[in-house]
Amino acid sequence: MKGKGRALALSAAVAVWVSALPGTAVAYGPGDGQGSGTTGPSGNSDGKGTLSATAGAVVFDRSKNGSGKSAGPVTSSASNWTPPACYYAPKYTPEQLEKYLKPIWEAGSTGYEWDAEQRKKFEGGGEYKDFNKAKTGKGYFWDSYVTEGREGDPGALDCTKDIFWVDTGDAPPPEIENAITPEMLAQLAYAEIRVPSTKVELAPDGPTKVNLPTWAWLDAAEFKPVSVTASVPLLQIEATTTAEPISLKIEPGTADATTYPASGVCELNGDRIGEAYAKGKSDETPPCGVKYLRSSGDDSYQLQATITWKISWTGTGVNAEQPLPDGEFGGDQAVIVQEIQSINR
């Protein structure tokens, strides 16, 4: 039994073992006394809302994140990029690993051959004799974690390396490709970013008219930068990922429309995207907006407004901002377009 097949079998055994313990959560980190190969959230509140939560060895500080019912995660503008679905980080002290593995061996659900190999490695005279207890306080056993919410992704099964030991202050073995680093923490924090939904101000407010330029704008103060910090306290490493709005893209919801500018992308200008309509500007072309060329009839057009967020990170050993793929988040809003009524005399 090798690779992903072995990982699946061990995960199944862990699930059976954990589910048999009343009141036991499925996510632990070093110091909790137990562990599992799958992570899940737990949180601490200060009475004003959750400020941080843990996912295995990684701690997230969301105190500067977007909040509210309308807030949501950004989608990477790079279609082939996602934060890692699994990673390796410290998980067990020697005593914790012993408490974790022995019940699995006793259950026998991973097979005699696998159990015998593991017993020799961690309990007998193998690589980690007596669970490496001679090094207690001088390091941790590392294991794989699955990023919260990514349990069903194919990439969640990419971390198939067996549990390994790392001395305090040492780097993990070079062949461990997904070992946690500040850059990886930044990517995990990216997935935790929440930004407000996009509802643009329109003028006229309410139904607009065919061939009448409709002004659109956003107060950038409502879309201020947000950030999430991810850290591994045991390793004293962290990274802060920050998202700040840079542009608004308008899609009218019909081909029978003209956008301003022609690209439909309105750039951030100071503290505002677009320009608020003011009396006396009805004959001017809006710097950001749309002109509908056909009535919506008895229905409405679904105007989609999408904010693009510039995302970057800094972290342990990295002072200059490092780029991550831009993020996008938007929403639809109904626009009723009516024909201009005229009176024939």
Tab-separated table of C-alpha atoms in Angstrom, residues 4-295:
chain	number	residue	atom	x	y	z
A	4	LYS	CA	-2.355	8.130	-2.093
A	5	GLY	CA	-3.851	4.710	-1.427
A	6	ARG	CA	-1.981	4.507	1.877
A	7	ALA	CA	-3.018	8.069	2.753
A	8	LEU	CA	-6.675	7.223	2.092
A	9	ALA	CA	-6.498	4.096	4.225
A	10	LEU	CA	-4.862	5.946	7.101
A	11	SER	CA	-7.402	8.775	6.828
A	12	ALA	CA	-10.233	6.266	7.002
A	13	ALA	CA	-8.706	4.669	10.073
A	14	VAL	CA	-8.301	8.055	11.714
A	15	ALA	CA	-11.938	8.913	10.974
A	16	VAL	CA	-13.117	5.682	12.625
A	17	TRP	CA	-10.855	6.202	15.626
A	18	VAL	CA	-11.785	9.872	16.122
A	19	SER	CA	-15.517	9.282	15.686
A	20	ALA	CA	-15.342	6.713	18.472
A	21	LEU	CA	-14.213	9.364	20.953
A	22	PRO	CA	-17.204	11.307	22.350
A	23	GLY	CA	-16.835	15.076	22.197
A	24	THR	CA	-13.595	14.931	20.211
A	25	ALA	CA	-13.034	17.520	17.474
A	26	VAL	CA	-11.316	16.561	14.242
A	27	ALA	CA	-8.634	19.242	14.216
A	28	TYR	CA	-5.649	19.495	16.498
A	29	GLY	CA	-2.242	21.095	16.615
A	30	PRO	CA	0.845	20.600	18.775
A	31	GLY	CA	-0.023	21.035	22.406
A	32	ASP	CA	-3.563	19.686	22.050
A	33	GLY	CA	-2.592	16.175	22.987
A	34	GLN	CA	-4.109	14.536	19.917
A	35	GLY	CA	-4.031	14.911	16.156
A	36	SER	CA	-5.583	13.941	12.862
A	37	GLY	CA	-4.616	14.158	9.224
A	38	THR	CA	-7.534	16.459	8.404
A	39	THR	CA	-7.881	19.968	9.721
A	40	GLY	CA	-10.931	21.969	10.685
A	41	PRO	CA	-11.626	25.297	12.352
A	42	SER	CA	-11.841	26.321	15.976
A	43	GLY	CA	-12.030	29.869	17.199
A	44	ASN	CA	-11.519	32.368	19.994
A	45	SER	CA	-13.786	35.353	20.506
A	46	ASP	CA	-13.181	38.571	22.397
A	47	GLY	CA	-16.888	39.315	22.716
A	48	LYS	CA	-16.818	41.594	19.663
A	49	GLY	CA	-16.503	38.865	17.072
A	50	THR	CA	-14.020	36.184	16.165
A	51	LEU	CA	-10.546	37.657	15.873
A	52	SER	CA	-8.614	34.502	15.191
A	53	ALA	CA	-9.128	30.849	14.413
A	54	THR	CA	-6.882	27.876	14.073
A	55	ALA	CA	-6.585	25.336	11.287
A	56	GLY	CA	-4.065	22.810	12.466
A	57	ALA	CA	-0.730	24.514	13.055
A	58	VAL	CA	-1.745	27.729	11.262
A	59	VAL	CA	-3.380	30.602	13.144
A	60	PHE	CA	-5.359	33.257	11.246
A	61	ASP	CA	-5.848	36.813	12.495
A	62	ARG	CA	-8.943	38.113	10.694
A	63	SER	CA	-9.403	41.273	12.775
A	64	LYS	CA	-8.652	43.479	9.719
A	65	ASN	CA	-10.666	41.426	7.264
A	66	GLY	CA	-13.885	42.414	5.537
A	67	SER	CA	-17.023	41.470	7.451
A	68	GLY	CA	-20.783	41.508	7.201
A	69	LYS	CA	-23.345	39.395	5.385
A	70	SER	CA	-22.410	40.823	2.005
A	71	ALA	CA	-18.699	40.038	2.299
A	72	GLY	CA	-17.278	37.162	0.307
A	73	PRO	CA	-14.019	35.569	-0.881
A	74	VAL	CA	-12.161	36.892	-3.897
A	75	THR	CA	-11.616	34.770	-6.985
A	76	SER	CA	-8.107	34.705	-8.377
A	77	SER	CA	-7.782	36.419	-11.735
A	78	ALA	CA	-5.222	33.733	-12.614
A	79	SER	CA	-7.455	30.824	-13.585
A	80	ASN	CA	-4.713	28.241	-13.006
A	81	TRP	CA	-3.758	29.449	-9.503
A	82	THR	CA	-5.211	28.456	-6.130
A	83	PRO	CA	-3.779	28.431	-2.604
A	84	PRO	CA	-2.303	25.052	-1.606
A	85	ALA	CA	-4.832	22.354	-0.709
A	86	CYS	CA	-2.405	20.638	1.670
A	87	TYR	CA	0.840	21.399	3.441
A	88	TYR	CA	3.257	20.042	6.049
A	89	ALA	CA	3.761	21.658	9.445
A	90	PRO	CA	4.550	20.688	13.044
A	91	LYS	CA	1.843	18.516	14.566
A	92	TYR	CA	3.038	16.220	17.355
A	93	THR	CA	5.378	16.010	20.307
A	94	PRO	CA	6.780	12.490	20.847
A	95	GLU	CA	4.139	11.793	23.509
A	96	GLN	CA	1.317	13.108	21.302
A	97	LEU	CA	2.394	10.962	18.374
A	98	GLU	CA	2.421	7.893	20.582
A	99	LYS	CA	-1.125	8.653	21.783
A	100	TYR	CA	-2.206	9.200	18.187
A	101	LEU	CA	-0.683	6.125	16.532
A	102	LYS	CA	-1.149	3.370	19.108
A	103	PRO	CA	-4.984	3.287	18.944
A	104	ILE	CA	-4.750	3.109	15.121
A	105	TRP	CA	-2.380	0.155	15.329
A	106	GLU	CA	-4.585	-1.567	17.884
A	107	ALA	CA	-7.636	-1.129	15.645
A	108	GLY	CA	-5.769	-2.922	12.860
A	109	SER	CA	-7.742	-1.129	10.159
A	110	THR	CA	-4.638	-0.109	8.175
A	111	GLY	CA	-3.415	-3.695	7.756
A	112	TYR	CA	-0.765	-5.827	9.453
A	113	GLU	CA	2.042	-4.905	7.050
A	114	TRP	CA	1.516	-1.167	7.451
A	115	ASP	CA	1.152	-1.423	11.234
A	116	ALA	CA	4.295	-3.528	11.549
A	117	GLU	CA	6.290	-1.087	9.445
A	118	GLN	CA	5.075	1.849	11.524
A	119	ARG	CA	5.707	0.095	14.840
A	120	LYS	CA	9.285	-0.632	13.782
A	121	LYS	CA	9.842	2.956	12.656
A	122	PHE	CA	8.376	4.766	15.681
A	123	GLU	CA	8.273	2.243	18.513
A	124	GLY	CA	10.999	-0.308	17.918
A	125	GLY	CA	14.575	0.143	16.860
A	126	GLY	CA	13.836	2.053	13.668
A	127	GLU	CA	14.397	5.667	12.676
A	128	TYR	CA	12.511	7.128	15.668
A	129	LYS	CA	13.127	4.714	18.528
A	130	ASP	CA	10.508	5.051	21.289
A	131	PHE	CA	8.818	7.896	19.341
A	132	ASN	CA	11.977	10.017	19.579
A	133	LYS	CA	11.258	10.727	23.253
A	134	ALA	CA	14.977	11.324	23.795
A	135	LYS	CA	14.450	14.567	21.814
A	136	THR	CA	11.392	15.777	23.713
A	137	GLY	CA	11.422	19.573	23.751
A	138	LYS	CA	13.965	19.753	20.947
A	139	GLY	CA	11.630	19.557	17.953
A	140	TYR	CA	8.346	18.239	16.583
A	141	PHE	CA	7.016	15.551	14.342
A	142	TRP	CA	5.608	17.140	11.183
A	143	ASP	CA	2.626	15.791	9.285
A	144	SER	CA	0.303	16.858	6.485
A	145	TYR	CA	-2.668	19.179	6.913
A	146	VAL	CA	-5.559	19.701	4.523
A	147	THR	CA	-6.535	23.329	4.024
A	148	GLU	CA	-9.960	24.042	5.474
A	149	GLY	CA	-12.656	23.836	2.808
A	150	ARG	CA	-10.391	21.991	0.359
A	151	GLU	CA	-10.976	18.471	1.661
A	152	GLY	CA	-12.621	17.342	-1.578
A	153	ASP	CA	-9.983	18.778	-3.909
A	154	PRO	CA	-7.679	16.351	-5.742
A	155	GLY	CA	-4.721	18.356	-4.432
A	156	ALA	CA	-5.692	17.515	-0.857
A	157	LEU	CA	-4.148	14.078	-1.418
A	158	ASP	CA	-0.838	15.382	-2.765
A	159	CYS	CA	0.824	15.453	0.664
A	160	THR	CA	1.570	11.756	1.085
A	161	LYS	CA	4.927	11.881	2.879
A	162	ASP	CA	5.025	9.903	6.108
A	163	ILE	CA	5.318	11.691	9.458
A	164	PHE	CA	8.847	13.056	9.936
A	165	TRP	CA	10.877	14.782	12.650
A	166	VAL	CA	12.382	18.288	12.451
A	167	ASP	CA	14.696	19.667	15.146
A	168	THR	CA	13.843	23.122	16.475
A	169	GLY	CA	15.540	25.750	14.305
A	170	ASP	CA	16.186	23.369	11.408
A	171	ALA	CA	14.521	23.511	8.014
A	172	PRO	CA	12.429	20.509	6.949
A	173	PRO	CA	14.055	18.069	4.504
A	174	PRO	CA	14.464	19.612	1.023
A	175	GLU	CA	12.394	16.873	-0.616
A	176	ILE	CA	9.304	18.071	1.305
A	177	GLU	CA	7.875	20.383	-1.348
A	178	ASN	CA	4.818	21.597	0.575
A	179	ALA	CA	6.547	22.390	3.880
A	180	ILE	CA	5.015	25.517	5.391
A	181	THR	CA	6.839	28.785	4.621
A	182	PRO	CA	5.931	32.480	4.930
A	183	GLU	CA	5.009	32.508	1.230
A	184	MET	CA	2.703	29.534	1.708
A	185	LEU	CA	1.163	31.240	4.734
A	186	ALA	CA	0.472	34.251	2.502
A	187	GLN	CA	-1.292	31.986	0.027
A	188	LEU	CA	-3.381	30.403	2.777
A	189	ALA	CA	-4.278	33.889	4.044
A	190	TYR	CA	-5.342	34.782	0.476
A	191	ALA	CA	-8.112	32.180	0.738
A	192	GLU	CA	-9.298	33.804	3.983
A	193	ILE	CA	-9.636	37.321	2.513
A	194	ARG	CA	-13.224	38.626	2.557
A	195	VAL	CA	-14.286	41.789	0.722
A	196	PRO	CA	-17.626	43.631	0.545
A	197	SER	CA	-20.064	42.985	-2.274
A	198	THR	CA	-20.211	45.557	-5.035
A	199	LYS	CA	-23.349	47.693	-5.363
A	200	VAL	CA	-22.599	50.776	-7.405
A	201	GLU	CA	-24.379	54.077	-7.072
A	202	LEU	CA	-26.297	54.916	-10.241
A	203	ALA	CA	-27.808	58.145	-11.535
A	204	PRO	CA	-30.565	58.329	-12.343
A	205	ASP	CA	-31.516	56.384	-9.237
A	206	GLY	CA	-34.255	53.967	-10.232
A	207	PRO	CA	-35.415	53.343	-13.818
A	208	THR	CA	-33.172	54.853	-16.470
A	209	LYS	CA	-34.026	55.747	-20.067
A	210	VAL	CA	-32.935	54.467	-23.456
A	211	ASN	CA	-29.949	56.463	-24.807
A	212	LEU	CA	-29.576	58.324	-21.513
A	213	PRO	CA	-26.038	58.006	-20.038
A	214	THR	CA	-26.258	56.452	-16.586
A	215	TRP	CA	-23.508	57.547	-14.207
A	216	ALA	CA	-21.891	54.936	-11.963
A	217	TRP	CA	-19.540	55.406	-9.043
A	218	LEU	CA	-18.252	53.888	-5.836
A	219	ASP	CA	-16.994	55.549	-2.691
A	220	ALA	CA	-13.634	53.865	-2.216
A	221	ALA	CA	-13.898	54.458	1.533
A	222	GLU	CA	-16.418	51.616	1.572
A	223	PHE	CA	-13.851	49.420	-0.164
A	224	LYS	CA	-10.812	50.126	1.967
A	225	PRO	CA	-7.930	47.657	2.063
A	226	VAL	CA	-8.414	44.503	4.099
A	227	SER	CA	-5.870	42.003	5.332
A	228	VAL	CA	-5.440	38.621	6.995
A	229	THR	CA	-2.345	37.441	8.865
A	230	ALA	CA	-1.455	33.745	8.977
A	231	SER	CA	1.186	32.432	11.338
A	232	VAL	CA	2.713	29.294	12.795
A	233	PRO	CA	3.571	30.292	16.378
A	234	LEU	CA	5.704	27.194	16.927
A	235	LEU	CA	7.986	28.234	14.067
A	236	GLN	CA	7.717	31.985	14.727
A	237	ILE	CA	6.865	32.696	11.098
A	238	GLU	CA	3.988	34.730	9.708
A	239	ALA	CA	2.701	36.472	6.600
A	240	THR	CA	0.133	39.204	6.064
A	241	THR	CA	-1.863	39.232	2.848
A	242	THR	CA	-3.489	42.542	1.911
A	243	ALA	CA	-6.148	43.316	-0.685
A	244	GLU	CA	-6.872	46.838	-1.919
A	245	PRO	CA	-9.384	47.899	-4.600
A	246	ILE	CA	-7.958	49.177	-7.870
A	247	SER	CA	-10.771	49.138	-10.441
A	248	LEU	CA	-14.431	48.501	-11.190
A	249	LYS	CA	-15.628	46.563	-14.216
A	250	ILE	CA	-19.180	47.160	-15.461
A	251	GLU	CA	-21.004	44.601	-17.581
A	252	PRO	CA	-24.436	45.977	-18.584
A	253	GLY	CA	-26.216	42.637	-18.837
A	254	THR	CA	-27.043	43.125	-22.524
A	255	ALA	CA	-25.153	43.626	-25.777
A	256	ASP	CA	-27.433	46.579	-26.515
A	257	ALA	CA	-25.440	48.996	-24.396
A	258	THR	CA	-22.396	51.244	-24.428
A	259	THR	CA	-20.052	51.443	-21.453
A	260	TYR	CA	-17.943	54.370	-20.271
A	261	PRO	CA	-15.073	53.963	-20.770
A	262	ALA	CA	-15.420	51.621	-23.727
A	263	SER	CA	-13.571	48.853	-21.868
A	264	GLY	CA	-16.079	48.991	-19.049
A	265	VAL	CA	-13.183	49.216	-16.570
A	266	CYS	CA	-13.202	52.265	-14.286
A	267	GLU	CA	-9.929	52.846	-12.474
A	268	LEU	CA	-9.549	54.006	-8.887
A	269	ASN	CA	-9.033	57.772	-8.798
A	270	GLY	CA	-7.999	58.988	-5.365
A	271	ASP	CA	-10.718	57.913	-2.949
A	272	ARG	CA	-13.357	57.213	-5.583
A	273	ILE	CA	-14.083	54.991	-8.531
A	274	GLY	CA	-16.079	56.911	-11.096
A	275	GLU	CA	-17.675	60.247	-10.359
A	276	ALA	CA	-20.885	61.057	-8.528
A	277	TYR	CA	-23.552	62.639	-10.690
A	278	ALA	CA	-24.405	66.258	-9.923
A	279	LYS	CA	-27.141	68.497	-11.223
A	280	GLY	CA	-26.216	70.145	-14.502
A	281	LYS	CA	-24.156	67.204	-15.813
A	282	SER	CA	-26.913	65.591	-17.826
A	283	ASP	CA	-25.261	66.573	-21.128
A	284	GLU	CA	-21.807	65.326	-20.084
A	285	THR	CA	-20.321	61.897	-20.723
A	286	PRO	CA	-19.787	60.065	-17.411
A	287	PRO	CA	-16.225	58.917	-16.713
A	288	CYS	CA	-17.753	55.649	-15.500
A	289	GLY	CA	-21.173	54.408	-16.526
A	290	VAL	CA	-23.385	52.832	-19.146
A	291	LYS	CA	-25.874	53.857	-21.815
A	292	TYR	CA	-28.602	51.363	-22.679
A	293	LEU	CA	-29.725	51.314	-26.307
A	294	ARG	CA	-32.859	49.230	-25.866
A	295	SER	CA	-35.662	49.072	-23.310
